Amino acid sequence: MISCFKKRGISMKDPRLAKAWKNLSQYSKSDKISLSQFQDIFSHEFSFLEHIAGNHLVVPDFVDFREKIESIYSKVEQCHDGEVASYIPQLARVDPEKFAVSICTIDGQVINLGDFDELLCVQSSCKPINYCLALEEHGLEKVHSHIGHEPSGQSFNELSLNSKGLPHNPLINSGAIMACSLIKPNLSIADRFDHVLTTWKKVTNSTSVGFNNSVYLSERETADRNYALAYFMRENNAFPEGTNLEKTLEFYFQCCSIETNTKNLAVLAATLANGGLNPFSNEKVFESSTIKNCLSLMNSCGMYDYSGEFSFHIGLPAKSGVSGVVYVVVPNTLGICIWSPRLDKHGNSVRAIQFCKELTKTFLFHNYDSLVTEQQDKINPRLVEEHEAAGKVQQLCYAAARGDTQYIQSLLIRGVDINSKDYDKRTPLHLAVCEGQFEAVKYLILHGADLLAKDRWGRCPLDEVKDSQSQAIKSWVKAWSPKVKATSKERSKKTGSKKSRTGIVEA
Ligand code: GLN
């Protein structure tokens, strides 16, 4: 059982198993456990166990996934470009060689590589959480009457506001200071900070989220630009009425000084990927609509003035901090956190950007990968449930019968087999021919549909072609078949094969 957990990426320290291990500790190693005792031990986690044993986890082949992640990690580790942030001594002193990658899926499968237990300062990566808190407290309209939702196209602490005199978005300094002004404004700063920290503990499902006092003191001492931003916003009447500027800034510096590790940040990212539901505690920390808004902004504004490029190349919501941390969200699948302190000219970790590039080169994770057909070299590590797969086959057959080639294409990209069969063993090509869908017939045949696949009555699409009312289909298939025969003859000369791509056996 333990090796099954490991294979699936379930950690022995998984909090969902804590009770079971405690129950198990009553037995000694030599005890033979009966079935009913086993049921007692795991009584609370039975459905979780079934999920693991049946391998219904979101990344089913976790061994292969882990191998690929480890190889990306090793490749990226070779890079030593960039400079550590030096505006405060606490960041300047961090070992530039530190490197950690943590991944957590929405089912709680984990990978932790390198310095994943080391504490790091979250800096700007606190901004999405503060934005979510402000949204849940006040709603979208109120929050965005004080903050825009456009990328600024400038650096994160640029002294600039949008045409309405508001900060461009909540993920740069001005907008994050504004978000702070909206979080529990009537409480003391101590209680406001507790409120934020409690939320962090919930999203990470961890108690090891702390505060780095020296970072906080340094941030406060070198805060001229953040003060300038705040005064500039006050001059433009951007703050909610009654905002205390000094207290708001103090609160902002405290949030940037939160300290944790990549292990926890990956869980935070997984909670975002899971629509606000923490995979370990099952607690709904944020509403799904809040997460949707937050991820939209992370997608367009999360990576400083590299956000447009990141969205173009990587196509995933992410947030960066000057400590060299980046967390990335693959919605409905997993969260990733990368930490490496050397930064590029935009303030993003060089290794983290490289890691993300390699990641989307290897896996079908880019937002719009599903639109592109020829990407056989990329892997989709996600689970396709059996009923989901059966549903997709039905959809493919229906799309073929309707002649909807665009939808056929999109289903094929998502991995549905072009020769899959319905309950009567009819293939999409059978249906397209019967319904006289000329374009769909052409598309299916050109993409490898088998003209000789037999249905439960022994009829193949070629038989349907012969009986078809559509002259266009008849003549196209007739003209096309010899071409296939010719190419497959050539091919069979080389390979000795007797069967063509469509299954037409050579005479
Ligand atoms: N504390 C930093 C600041 O406000 C945060 C910067 C960052 O991570 N981009 O300047």
Short mmCIF file of C-alpha atoms and ligand atoms in Angstrom, two decimals:
data_model
loop_
_atom_site.label_atom_id
_atom_site.label_comp_id
_atom_site.label_asym_id
_atom_site.label_seq_id
_atom_site.Cartn_x
_atom_site.Cartn_y
_atom_site.Cartn_z
CA MET A 1 0.00 0.00 0.00
CA ILE A 2 2.82 2.37 0.92
CA SER A 3 4.50 1.82 -2.42
CA CYS A 4 1.15 2.55 -4.11
CA PHE A 5 0.96 5.89 -2.25
CA LYS A 6 4.49 6.74 -3.32
CA LYS A 7 3.83 5.78 -6.92
CA ARG A 8 0.79 8.04 -7.01
CA GLY A 9 2.61 11.00 -5.42
CA ILE A 10 0.79 10.80 -2.08
CA SER A 11 3.15 11.77 0.73
CA MET A 12 3.36 9.66 3.89
CA LYS A 13 2.99 12.98 5.71
CA ASP A 14 -0.26 13.73 3.87
CA PRO A 15 -2.57 15.25 6.53
CA ARG A 16 -5.47 13.19 5.17
CA LEU A 17 -3.67 10.07 6.38
CA ALA A 18 -2.68 11.36 9.82
CA LYS A 19 -5.62 9.71 11.61
CA ALA A 20 -4.97 6.38 9.90
CA TRP A 21 -1.29 6.37 10.91
CA LYS A 22 -2.33 7.16 14.46
CA ASN A 23 -4.79 4.24 14.47
CA LEU A 24 -2.12 2.03 12.97
CA SER A 25 0.38 2.92 15.69
CA GLN A 26 -1.66 0.80 18.16
CA TYR A 27 -0.42 -2.27 16.34
CA SER A 28 3.14 -3.54 16.41
CA LYS A 29 5.08 -4.18 13.21
CA SER A 30 4.73 -7.97 13.49
CA ASP A 31 0.91 -7.86 13.93
CA LYS A 32 -1.13 -9.35 11.12
CA ILE A 33 -4.04 -7.01 10.44
CA SER A 34 -7.41 -8.50 9.52
CA LEU A 35 -9.69 -6.96 6.91
CA SER A 36 -12.07 -5.57 9.51
CA GLN A 37 -9.15 -4.06 11.48
CA PHE A 38 -7.90 -2.51 8.25
CA GLN A 39 -11.36 -1.07 7.65
CA ASP A 40 -11.33 0.40 11.17
CA ILE A 41 -7.90 1.96 10.70
CA PHE A 42 -8.87 3.65 7.46
CA SER A 43 -12.55 4.19 8.27
CA HIS A 44 -12.25 7.97 7.83
CA GLU A 45 -10.27 7.84 4.63
CA PHE A 46 -12.03 5.10 2.74
CA SER A 47 -13.12 7.14 -0.24
CA PHE A 48 -9.67 8.71 -0.37
CA LEU A 49 -8.10 5.25 -0.43
CA GLU A 50 -10.47 4.12 -3.18
CA HIS A 51 -9.50 7.18 -5.15
CA ILE A 52 -5.82 6.29 -4.83
CA ALA A 53 -6.19 2.54 -5.38
CA GLY A 54 -8.43 3.06 -8.43
CA ASN A 55 -5.98 5.70 -9.64
CA HIS A 56 -8.63 8.34 -10.19
CA LEU A 57 -6.12 11.06 -9.36
CA VAL A 58 -5.75 14.03 -11.65
CA VAL A 59 -2.25 12.99 -12.77
CA PRO A 60 -2.55 9.20 -13.08
CA ASP A 61 0.95 8.42 -14.33
CA PHE A 62 2.72 10.28 -11.57
CA VAL A 63 5.95 8.30 -11.89
CA ASP A 64 6.42 9.49 -15.45
CA PHE A 65 5.31 13.02 -14.56
CA ARG A 66 7.81 13.17 -11.71
CA GLU A 67 10.62 11.91 -13.93
CA LYS A 68 9.96 14.64 -16.46
CA ILE A 69 9.79 17.32 -13.76
CA GLU A 70 13.08 16.08 -12.28
CA SER A 71 14.76 16.25 -15.65
CA ILE A 72 13.54 19.84 -16.19
CA TYR A 73 14.80 20.68 -12.69
CA SER A 74 18.28 19.30 -13.46
CA LYS A 75 18.45 21.16 -16.75
CA VAL A 76 17.40 24.51 -15.23
CA GLU A 77 19.76 24.07 -12.27
CA GLN A 78 22.69 24.57 -14.68
CA CYS A 79 21.70 28.21 -15.20
CA HIS A 80 23.49 30.82 -13.06
CA ASP A 81 22.35 34.00 -14.81
CA GLY A 82 20.80 37.02 -13.12
CA GLU A 83 21.35 39.05 -9.96
CA VAL A 84 19.88 38.69 -6.49
CA ALA A 85 17.67 41.63 -5.37
CA SER A 86 19.80 44.03 -3.37
CA TYR A 87 17.49 46.88 -2.29
CA ILE A 88 17.44 45.43 1.24
CA PRO A 89 20.30 43.52 2.95
CA GLN A 90 18.03 40.59 3.91
CA LEU A 91 17.45 39.78 0.25
CA ALA A 92 21.00 40.64 -0.87
CA ARG A 93 22.39 38.10 1.64
CA VAL A 94 20.36 35.12 0.40
CA ASP A 95 22.48 32.36 -1.18
CA PRO A 96 21.98 32.86 -4.93
CA GLU A 97 22.37 29.11 -5.55
CA LYS A 98 19.19 28.22 -3.66
CA PHE A 99 16.78 26.37 -5.88
CA ALA A 100 13.50 24.64 -5.11
CA VAL A 101 10.56 23.35 -7.08
CA SER A 102 7.37 22.14 -5.44
CA ILE A 103 4.26 20.83 -7.15
CA CYS A 104 0.91 19.95 -5.66
CA THR A 105 -2.02 18.64 -7.69
CA ILE A 106 -5.65 19.34 -6.85
CA ASP A 107 -5.75 15.77 -5.48
CA GLY A 108 -2.80 16.44 -3.19
CA GLN A 109 -0.13 14.54 -5.17
CA VAL A 110 3.18 16.22 -4.42
CA ILE A 111 6.71 16.65 -5.73
CA ASN A 112 9.31 18.59 -3.75
CA LEU A 113 12.80 19.11 -5.14
CA GLY A 114 15.85 20.99 -3.87
CA ASP A 115 15.58 23.57 -1.06
CA PHE A 116 11.84 23.17 -0.59
CA ASP A 117 11.98 23.35 3.22
CA GLU A 118 13.95 26.62 3.35
CA LEU A 119 12.09 29.71 4.41
CA LEU A 120 11.73 32.45 1.83
CA CYS A 121 10.09 35.81 1.94
CA VAL A 122 6.94 35.96 -0.20
CA GLN A 123 7.25 39.66 -1.17
CA SER A 124 4.95 40.50 -4.10
CA SER A 125 3.55 36.99 -4.19
CA CYS A 126 1.33 38.07 -1.26
CA LYS A 127 -0.61 40.32 -3.63
CA PRO A 128 -3.08 37.80 -5.12
CA ILE A 129 -4.16 36.68 -1.63
CA ASN A 130 -4.75 40.26 -0.50
CA TYR A 131 -6.73 40.94 -3.65
CA CYS A 132 -8.90 37.84 -2.97
CA LEU A 133 -9.47 39.02 0.62
CA ALA A 134 -10.50 42.49 -0.54
CA LEU A 135 -12.85 40.98 -3.13
CA GLU A 136 -14.55 38.70 -0.62
CA GLU A 137 -14.99 41.55 1.84
CA HIS A 138 -16.32 44.18 -0.55
CA GLY A 139 -17.28 42.58 -3.87
CA LEU A 140 -15.96 43.22 -7.35
CA GLU A 141 -17.57 46.59 -7.98
CA LYS A 142 -16.37 48.30 -4.83
CA VAL A 143 -12.80 46.92 -5.13
CA HIS A 144 -12.54 47.98 -8.75
CA SER A 145 -13.84 51.44 -8.00
CA HIS A 146 -10.42 51.84 -6.33
CA ILE A 147 -8.20 49.62 -8.54
CA GLY A 148 -8.11 48.97 -12.31
CA HIS A 149 -7.69 45.63 -14.06
CA GLU A 150 -5.22 46.54 -16.80
CA PRO A 151 -1.56 45.58 -17.02
CA SER A 152 0.50 48.71 -16.41
CA GLY A 153 3.16 47.90 -19.01
CA GLN A 154 5.62 49.40 -16.56
CA SER A 155 7.73 48.21 -13.67
CA PHE A 156 5.98 47.08 -10.46
CA ASN A 157 6.73 50.25 -8.51
CA GLU A 158 6.36 52.79 -11.33
CA LEU A 159 4.97 56.13 -10.20
CA SER A 160 1.97 56.05 -12.47
CA LEU A 161 -1.82 55.76 -12.26
CA ASN A 162 -4.42 55.01 -14.91
CA SER A 163 -6.56 57.66 -16.66
CA LYS A 164 -9.06 57.57 -13.75
CA GLY A 165 -6.28 58.31 -11.25
CA LEU A 166 -6.41 54.72 -9.91
CA PRO A 167 -3.66 52.10 -9.64
CA HIS A 168 -3.53 49.97 -12.81
CA ASN A 169 -4.13 46.61 -11.11
CA PRO A 170 -3.88 44.92 -7.69
CA LEU A 171 -0.71 42.97 -8.51
CA ILE A 172 1.68 45.93 -8.70
CA ASN A 173 2.72 47.96 -5.66
CA SER A 174 0.22 50.83 -5.97
CA GLY A 175 -2.73 48.44 -6.45
CA ALA A 176 -1.53 46.15 -3.67
CA ILE A 177 -1.27 49.09 -1.27
CA MET A 178 -4.83 49.99 -2.28
CA ALA A 179 -6.00 46.39 -1.70
CA CYS A 180 -4.46 46.59 1.79
CA SER A 181 -6.46 49.74 2.52
CA LEU A 182 -9.63 47.70 1.83
CA ILE A 183 -8.88 44.72 4.11
CA LYS A 184 -10.66 45.02 7.49
CA PRO A 185 -10.01 48.79 7.68
CA ASN A 186 -11.76 49.12 11.04
CA LEU A 187 -9.53 46.67 12.88
CA SER A 188 -6.12 47.36 14.40
CA ILE A 189 -3.15 46.57 12.12
CA ALA A 190 -2.29 43.66 14.39
CA ASP A 191 -5.72 42.13 13.83
CA ARG A 192 -5.65 42.94 10.13
CA PHE A 193 -2.34 41.12 9.82
CA ASP A 194 -3.69 38.17 11.83
CA HIS A 195 -6.59 38.00 9.43
CA VAL A 196 -4.18 37.78 6.47
CA LEU A 197 -1.93 35.24 8.21
CA THR A 198 -4.90 33.05 9.15
CA THR A 199 -5.93 33.04 5.49
CA TRP A 200 -2.41 32.03 4.46
CA LYS A 201 -2.55 29.13 6.91
CA LYS A 202 -5.82 28.04 5.37
CA VAL A 203 -4.71 28.24 1.73
CA THR A 204 -1.48 26.41 2.50
CA ASN A 205 -3.08 24.09 5.10
CA SER A 206 0.03 24.69 7.16
CA THR A 207 0.96 26.32 10.42
CA SER A 208 4.47 27.05 9.18
CA VAL A 209 3.67 30.41 7.69
CA GLY A 210 5.53 33.11 9.56
CA PHE A 211 6.80 36.64 9.50
CA ASN A 212 10.32 37.93 8.95
CA ASN A 213 10.76 40.94 11.19
CA SER A 214 14.10 42.07 9.77
CA VAL A 215 12.68 42.07 6.25
CA TYR A 216 9.74 44.10 7.54
CA LEU A 217 12.03 46.65 9.25
CA SER A 218 14.18 46.97 6.14
CA GLU A 219 11.15 47.33 3.88
CA ARG A 220 9.90 50.12 6.14
CA GLU A 221 13.25 51.87 6.09
CA THR A 222 13.64 51.81 2.31
CA ALA A 223 10.07 52.66 1.46
CA ASP A 224 10.36 56.05 -0.22
CA ARG A 225 8.88 54.79 -3.48
CA ASN A 226 5.94 53.07 -1.77
CA TYR A 227 5.30 56.26 0.27
CA ALA A 228 5.47 58.27 -2.96
CA LEU A 229 2.94 55.93 -4.58
CA ALA A 230 0.60 56.19 -1.61
CA TYR A 231 0.77 60.02 -1.53
CA PHE A 232 0.26 60.15 -5.27
CA MET A 233 -2.88 58.01 -4.89
CA ARG A 234 -4.10 60.16 -1.99
CA GLU A 235 -3.59 63.28 -4.08
CA ASN A 236 -5.87 61.67 -6.68
CA ASN A 237 -8.53 60.76 -4.07
CA ALA A 238 -8.10 57.11 -4.96
CA PHE A 239 -8.31 55.70 -1.39
CA PRO A 240 -11.56 54.78 0.37
CA GLU A 241 -12.71 57.52 2.74
CA GLY A 242 -10.99 57.51 6.12
CA THR A 243 -7.92 55.54 4.98
CA ASN A 244 -4.93 55.97 7.27
CA LEU A 245 -2.02 56.11 4.87
CA GLU A 246 0.79 55.23 7.32
CA LYS A 247 -1.12 52.28 8.76
CA THR A 248 -1.98 51.01 5.30
CA LEU A 249 1.68 51.09 4.28
CA GLU A 250 2.78 49.35 7.50
CA PHE A 251 0.21 46.65 6.83
CA TYR A 252 1.47 46.30 3.22
CA PHE A 253 5.11 45.93 4.37
CA GLN A 254 4.03 43.28 6.87
CA CYS A 255 2.24 41.28 4.19
CA CYS A 256 5.34 41.40 1.93
CA SER A 257 7.38 40.06 4.90
CA ILE A 258 5.39 36.86 5.28
CA GLU A 259 7.73 33.91 5.22
CA THR A 260 7.15 30.32 4.15
CA ASN A 261 8.58 27.62 1.85
CA THR A 262 7.90 26.40 -1.69
CA LYS A 263 6.13 23.31 -0.34
CA ASN A 264 3.44 25.51 1.16
CA LEU A 265 3.32 27.89 -1.79
CA ALA A 266 2.65 24.97 -4.13
CA VAL A 267 -0.34 24.06 -1.95
CA LEU A 268 -1.48 27.68 -2.14
CA ALA A 269 -1.23 27.53 -5.94
CA ALA A 270 -3.08 24.18 -5.94
CA THR A 271 -5.87 25.78 -3.90
CA LEU A 272 -6.14 28.46 -6.58
CA ALA A 273 -6.08 25.74 -9.27
CA ASN A 274 -8.88 23.99 -7.37
CA GLY A 275 -11.21 27.02 -7.39
CA GLY A 276 -10.43 28.00 -3.78
CA LEU A 277 -10.82 24.53 -2.22
CA ASN A 278 -7.75 23.35 -0.33
CA PRO A 279 -6.90 19.81 -1.53
CA PHE A 280 -5.81 18.62 1.92
CA SER A 281 -8.29 20.21 4.31
CA ASN A 282 -11.16 20.30 1.80
CA GLU A 283 -11.89 23.78 3.13
CA LYS A 284 -13.35 26.29 0.69
CA VAL A 285 -11.05 29.20 1.46
CA PHE A 286 -12.26 31.49 -1.34
CA GLU A 287 -15.32 31.56 -3.59
CA SER A 288 -14.72 30.19 -7.08
CA SER A 289 -15.70 33.54 -8.62
CA THR A 290 -13.03 35.26 -6.51
CA ILE A 291 -10.45 32.79 -7.82
CA LYS A 292 -11.61 33.31 -11.38
CA ASN A 293 -11.05 37.06 -11.06
CA CYS A 294 -7.71 36.60 -9.34
CA LEU A 295 -6.40 34.13 -11.94
CA SER A 296 -7.52 36.41 -14.77
CA LEU A 297 -5.39 39.18 -13.33
CA MET A 298 -2.48 36.88 -12.58
CA ASN A 299 -2.65 35.85 -16.22
CA SER A 300 -2.37 39.41 -17.50
CA CYS A 301 -0.45 41.22 -14.73
CA GLY A 302 1.29 38.69 -12.47
CA MET A 303 4.82 38.78 -13.87
CA TYR A 304 5.68 42.51 -13.73
CA ASP A 305 6.33 44.05 -17.13
CA TYR A 306 7.08 40.59 -18.56
CA SER A 307 3.42 39.64 -18.02
CA GLY A 308 2.42 39.90 -21.70
CA GLU A 309 5.32 37.76 -22.83
CA PHE A 310 4.72 35.24 -20.06
CA SER A 311 1.08 34.97 -20.98
CA PHE A 312 2.04 34.55 -24.64
CA HIS A 313 4.73 31.92 -24.19
CA ILE A 314 3.61 30.09 -21.06
CA GLY A 315 -0.13 30.82 -21.13
CA LEU A 316 -0.71 30.28 -17.40
CA PRO A 317 -1.62 32.55 -14.46
CA ALA A 318 1.39 33.19 -12.24
CA LYS A 319 2.76 35.56 -9.60
CA SER A 320 6.31 36.59 -9.01
CA GLY A 321 8.13 38.16 -6.03
CA VAL A 322 11.54 39.87 -5.82
CA SER A 323 12.81 37.16 -3.49
CA GLY A 324 12.98 34.98 -6.62
CA VAL A 325 9.75 33.13 -6.00
CA VAL A 326 7.14 32.40 -8.68
CA TYR A 327 3.98 30.37 -8.30
CA VAL A 328 2.08 29.14 -11.31
CA VAL A 329 -1.44 27.78 -11.57
CA VAL A 330 -2.59 25.11 -14.03
CA PRO A 331 -6.35 25.45 -13.49
CA ASN A 332 -8.18 22.25 -12.51
CA THR A 333 -4.88 20.39 -12.40
CA LEU A 334 -2.08 21.65 -10.15
CA GLY A 335 -0.03 24.42 -8.60
CA ILE A 336 3.72 24.89 -8.91
CA CYS A 337 6.14 27.00 -6.93
CA ILE A 338 9.67 27.70 -8.09
CA TRP A 339 12.23 29.56 -6.03
CA SER A 340 15.64 30.71 -7.18
CA PRO A 341 16.89 34.15 -6.04
CA ARG A 342 18.73 35.33 -9.18
CA LEU A 343 16.50 37.78 -11.07
CA ASP A 344 16.33 39.08 -14.63
CA LYS A 345 15.91 42.73 -15.60
CA HIS A 346 12.14 42.58 -14.98
CA GLY A 347 12.60 41.28 -11.42
CA ASN A 348 11.53 37.70 -12.22
CA SER A 349 13.58 34.68 -11.20
CA VAL A 350 15.66 33.60 -14.22
CA ARG A 351 15.43 29.90 -13.38
CA ALA A 352 11.70 30.13 -12.69
CA ILE A 353 11.05 31.58 -16.15
CA GLN A 354 13.23 28.90 -17.70
CA PHE A 355 11.47 26.20 -15.74
CA CYS A 356 8.07 27.44 -16.94
CA LYS A 357 9.27 27.51 -20.55
CA GLU A 358 10.49 23.91 -20.30
CA LEU A 359 7.28 22.92 -18.54
CA THR A 360 5.02 24.14 -21.32
CA LYS A 361 7.38 22.72 -23.93
CA THR A 362 6.93 19.29 -22.32
CA PHE A 363 3.27 19.32 -21.25
CA LEU A 364 0.02 20.49 -22.81
CA PHE A 365 -0.40 23.17 -20.13
CA HIS A 366 -0.56 26.41 -22.14
CA ASN A 367 -4.09 27.83 -21.99
CA TYR A 368 -4.56 27.46 -25.72
CA ASP A 369 -2.64 24.24 -26.37
CA SER A 370 -5.97 22.49 -26.93
CA LEU A 371 -6.47 24.47 -30.14
CA VAL A 372 -3.35 23.22 -31.85
CA THR A 373 -3.42 19.88 -33.65
CA GLU A 374 0.16 18.88 -34.41
CA GLN A 375 1.69 18.67 -30.94
CA GLN A 376 2.23 14.95 -30.57
CA ASP A 377 5.53 15.64 -28.84
CA LYS A 378 3.73 17.29 -25.92
CA ILE A 379 2.22 15.26 -23.10
CA ASN A 380 -1.14 15.65 -21.42
CA PRO A 381 -0.58 14.22 -17.94
CA ARG A 382 -4.21 14.77 -16.86
CA LEU A 383 -6.68 12.00 -16.13
CA VAL A 384 -9.41 11.30 -18.64
CA GLU A 385 -12.17 9.57 -16.65
CA GLU A 386 -13.79 6.52 -18.25
CA HIS A 387 -17.26 8.06 -18.35
CA GLU A 388 -15.73 11.29 -19.58
CA ALA A 389 -13.96 9.34 -22.34
CA ALA A 390 -17.22 7.55 -23.26
CA GLY A 391 -18.96 10.92 -23.37
CA LYS A 392 -16.25 12.25 -25.68
CA VAL A 393 -16.71 9.27 -28.07
CA GLN A 394 -20.42 10.04 -28.22
CA GLN A 395 -19.66 13.68 -28.88
CA LEU A 396 -17.26 12.71 -31.66
CA CYS A 397 -19.85 10.45 -33.32
CA TYR A 398 -22.48 13.17 -33.00
CA ALA A 399 -20.14 15.82 -34.39
CA ALA A 400 -19.35 13.53 -37.34
CA ALA A 401 -23.06 12.95 -38.01
CA ARG A 402 -23.67 16.71 -37.93
CA GLY A 403 -20.64 17.39 -40.10
CA ASP A 404 -19.10 19.67 -37.48
CA THR A 405 -15.44 19.34 -38.52
CA GLN A 406 -14.28 22.05 -36.15
CA TYR A 407 -15.63 20.18 -33.15
CA ILE A 408 -14.24 16.90 -34.50
CA GLN A 409 -10.84 18.57 -34.64
CA SER A 410 -11.05 19.86 -31.08
CA LEU A 411 -12.07 16.42 -29.75
CA LEU A 412 -9.19 14.75 -31.58
CA ILE A 413 -6.77 17.24 -30.05
CA ARG A 414 -8.09 16.31 -26.64
CA GLY A 415 -7.01 12.77 -27.32
CA VAL A 416 -10.24 11.10 -28.49
CA ASP A 417 -9.42 8.20 -30.83
CA ILE A 418 -10.62 8.88 -34.39
CA ASN A 419 -11.58 5.20 -34.74
CA SER A 420 -13.41 4.91 -31.43
CA LYS A 421 -16.72 3.09 -31.59
CA ASP A 422 -20.16 3.64 -30.12
CA TYR A 423 -22.35 0.98 -28.51
CA ASP A 424 -23.10 -0.53 -31.95
CA LYS A 425 -19.42 -0.39 -32.88
CA ARG A 426 -20.19 2.39 -35.37
CA THR A 427 -17.29 4.80 -35.88
CA PRO A 428 -17.52 8.56 -36.55
CA LEU A 429 -16.75 7.76 -40.19
CA HIS A 430 -19.75 5.36 -40.47
CA LEU A 431 -21.99 8.16 -39.24
CA ALA A 432 -20.50 10.94 -41.33
CA VAL A 433 -20.90 8.84 -44.50
CA CYS A 434 -24.50 7.83 -43.67
CA GLU A 435 -25.46 11.43 -43.05
CA GLY A 436 -23.83 12.56 -46.29
CA GLN A 437 -21.42 14.90 -44.47
CA PHE A 438 -18.87 15.35 -47.24
CA GLU A 439 -16.45 17.70 -45.41
CA ALA A 440 -16.46 15.57 -42.28
CA VAL A 441 -15.88 12.38 -44.32
CA LYS A 442 -12.89 14.00 -46.03
CA TYR A 443 -11.52 15.31 -42.75
CA LEU A 444 -11.89 11.97 -40.96
CA ILE A 445 -10.31 9.93 -43.76
CA LEU A 446 -7.42 12.36 -44.15
CA HIS A 447 -6.78 12.09 -40.42
CA GLY A 448 -6.63 8.32 -40.29
CA ALA A 449 -10.23 7.08 -40.00
CA ASP A 450 -10.52 3.41 -40.93
CA LEU A 451 -12.72 2.74 -43.98
CA LEU A 452 -12.84 -0.96 -43.13
CA ALA A 453 -13.87 -0.81 -39.47
CA LYS A 454 -16.73 -3.27 -38.96
CA ASP A 455 -19.80 -2.36 -36.91
CA ARG A 456 -21.81 -4.96 -34.97
CA TRP A 457 -23.61 -5.97 -38.19
CA GLY A 458 -20.32 -6.38 -40.06
CA ARG A 459 -20.74 -3.23 -42.17
CA CYS A 460 -17.78 -0.92 -42.70
CA PRO A 461 -17.74 2.76 -43.76
CA LEU A 462 -16.70 1.65 -47.28
CA ASP A 463 -20.00 -0.32 -47.54
CA GLU A 464 -21.84 2.84 -46.50
CA VAL A 465 -19.98 4.78 -49.20
CA LYS A 466 -21.18 2.32 -51.83
CA ASP A 467 -24.80 2.81 -50.69
CA SER A 468 -24.46 6.55 -50.17
CA GLN A 469 -26.81 9.04 -51.84
CA SER A 470 -23.98 11.52 -51.94
CA GLN A 471 -22.24 11.49 -55.29
CA ALA A 472 -19.56 13.80 -53.89
CA ILE A 473 -18.61 11.31 -51.19
CA LYS A 474 -18.65 8.38 -53.61
CA SER A 475 -16.36 9.98 -56.15
CA TRP A 476 -14.01 11.52 -53.58
CA VAL A 477 -13.47 8.20 -51.79
CA LYS A 478 -13.04 6.44 -55.12
CA ALA A 479 -10.45 8.98 -56.29
CA TRP A 480 -8.72 8.95 -52.94
CA SER A 481 -8.46 5.19 -52.37
CA PRO A 482 -6.01 4.45 -55.21
CA LYS A 483 -3.79 7.23 -53.90
CA VAL A 484 -3.63 5.49 -50.57
CA LYS A 485 -3.07 2.19 -52.24
CA ALA A 486 -0.16 3.67 -54.18
CA THR A 487 1.50 5.25 -51.15
CA SER A 488 0.92 2.25 -49.00
CA LYS A 489 2.39 0.01 -51.72
CA GLU A 490 5.49 2.18 -51.65
CA ARG A 491 5.53 2.05 -47.90
CA SER A 492 4.96 -1.66 -47.77
CA LYS A 493 7.90 -2.14 -50.12
CA LYS A 494 10.04 -0.43 -47.50
CA THR A 495 8.43 -1.90 -44.41
CA GLY A 496 6.95 -5.11 -45.68
CA SER A 497 3.57 -4.00 -44.30
CA LYS A 498 0.42 -5.03 -46.08
CA LYS A 499 -1.96 -2.65 -44.39
CA SER A 500 -2.51 1.01 -45.26
CA ARG A 501 -3.20 3.81 -42.81
CA THR A 502 -6.94 3.38 -43.38
CA GLY A 503 -6.83 -0.33 -42.98
CA ILE A 504 -7.28 -1.09 -46.71
CA VAL A 505 -5.53 -4.39 -47.27
CA GLU A 506 -3.51 -4.51 -50.45
CA ALA A 507 -4.54 -6.96 -53.11
N1 GLN B 1 8.28 44.72 -0.81
C1 GLN B 1 8.54 45.01 -2.16
C2 GLN B 1 8.09 46.41 -2.51
O1 GLN B 1 7.03 46.80 -2.13
C3 GLN B 1 7.82 44.02 -3.01
C4 GLN B 1 8.41 44.03 -4.32
C5 GLN B 1 8.17 42.83 -5.16
O2 GLN B 1 8.21 41.67 -4.77
N2 GLN B 1 8.01 43.13 -6.40
O3 GLN B 1 8.82 47.14 -3.16
#
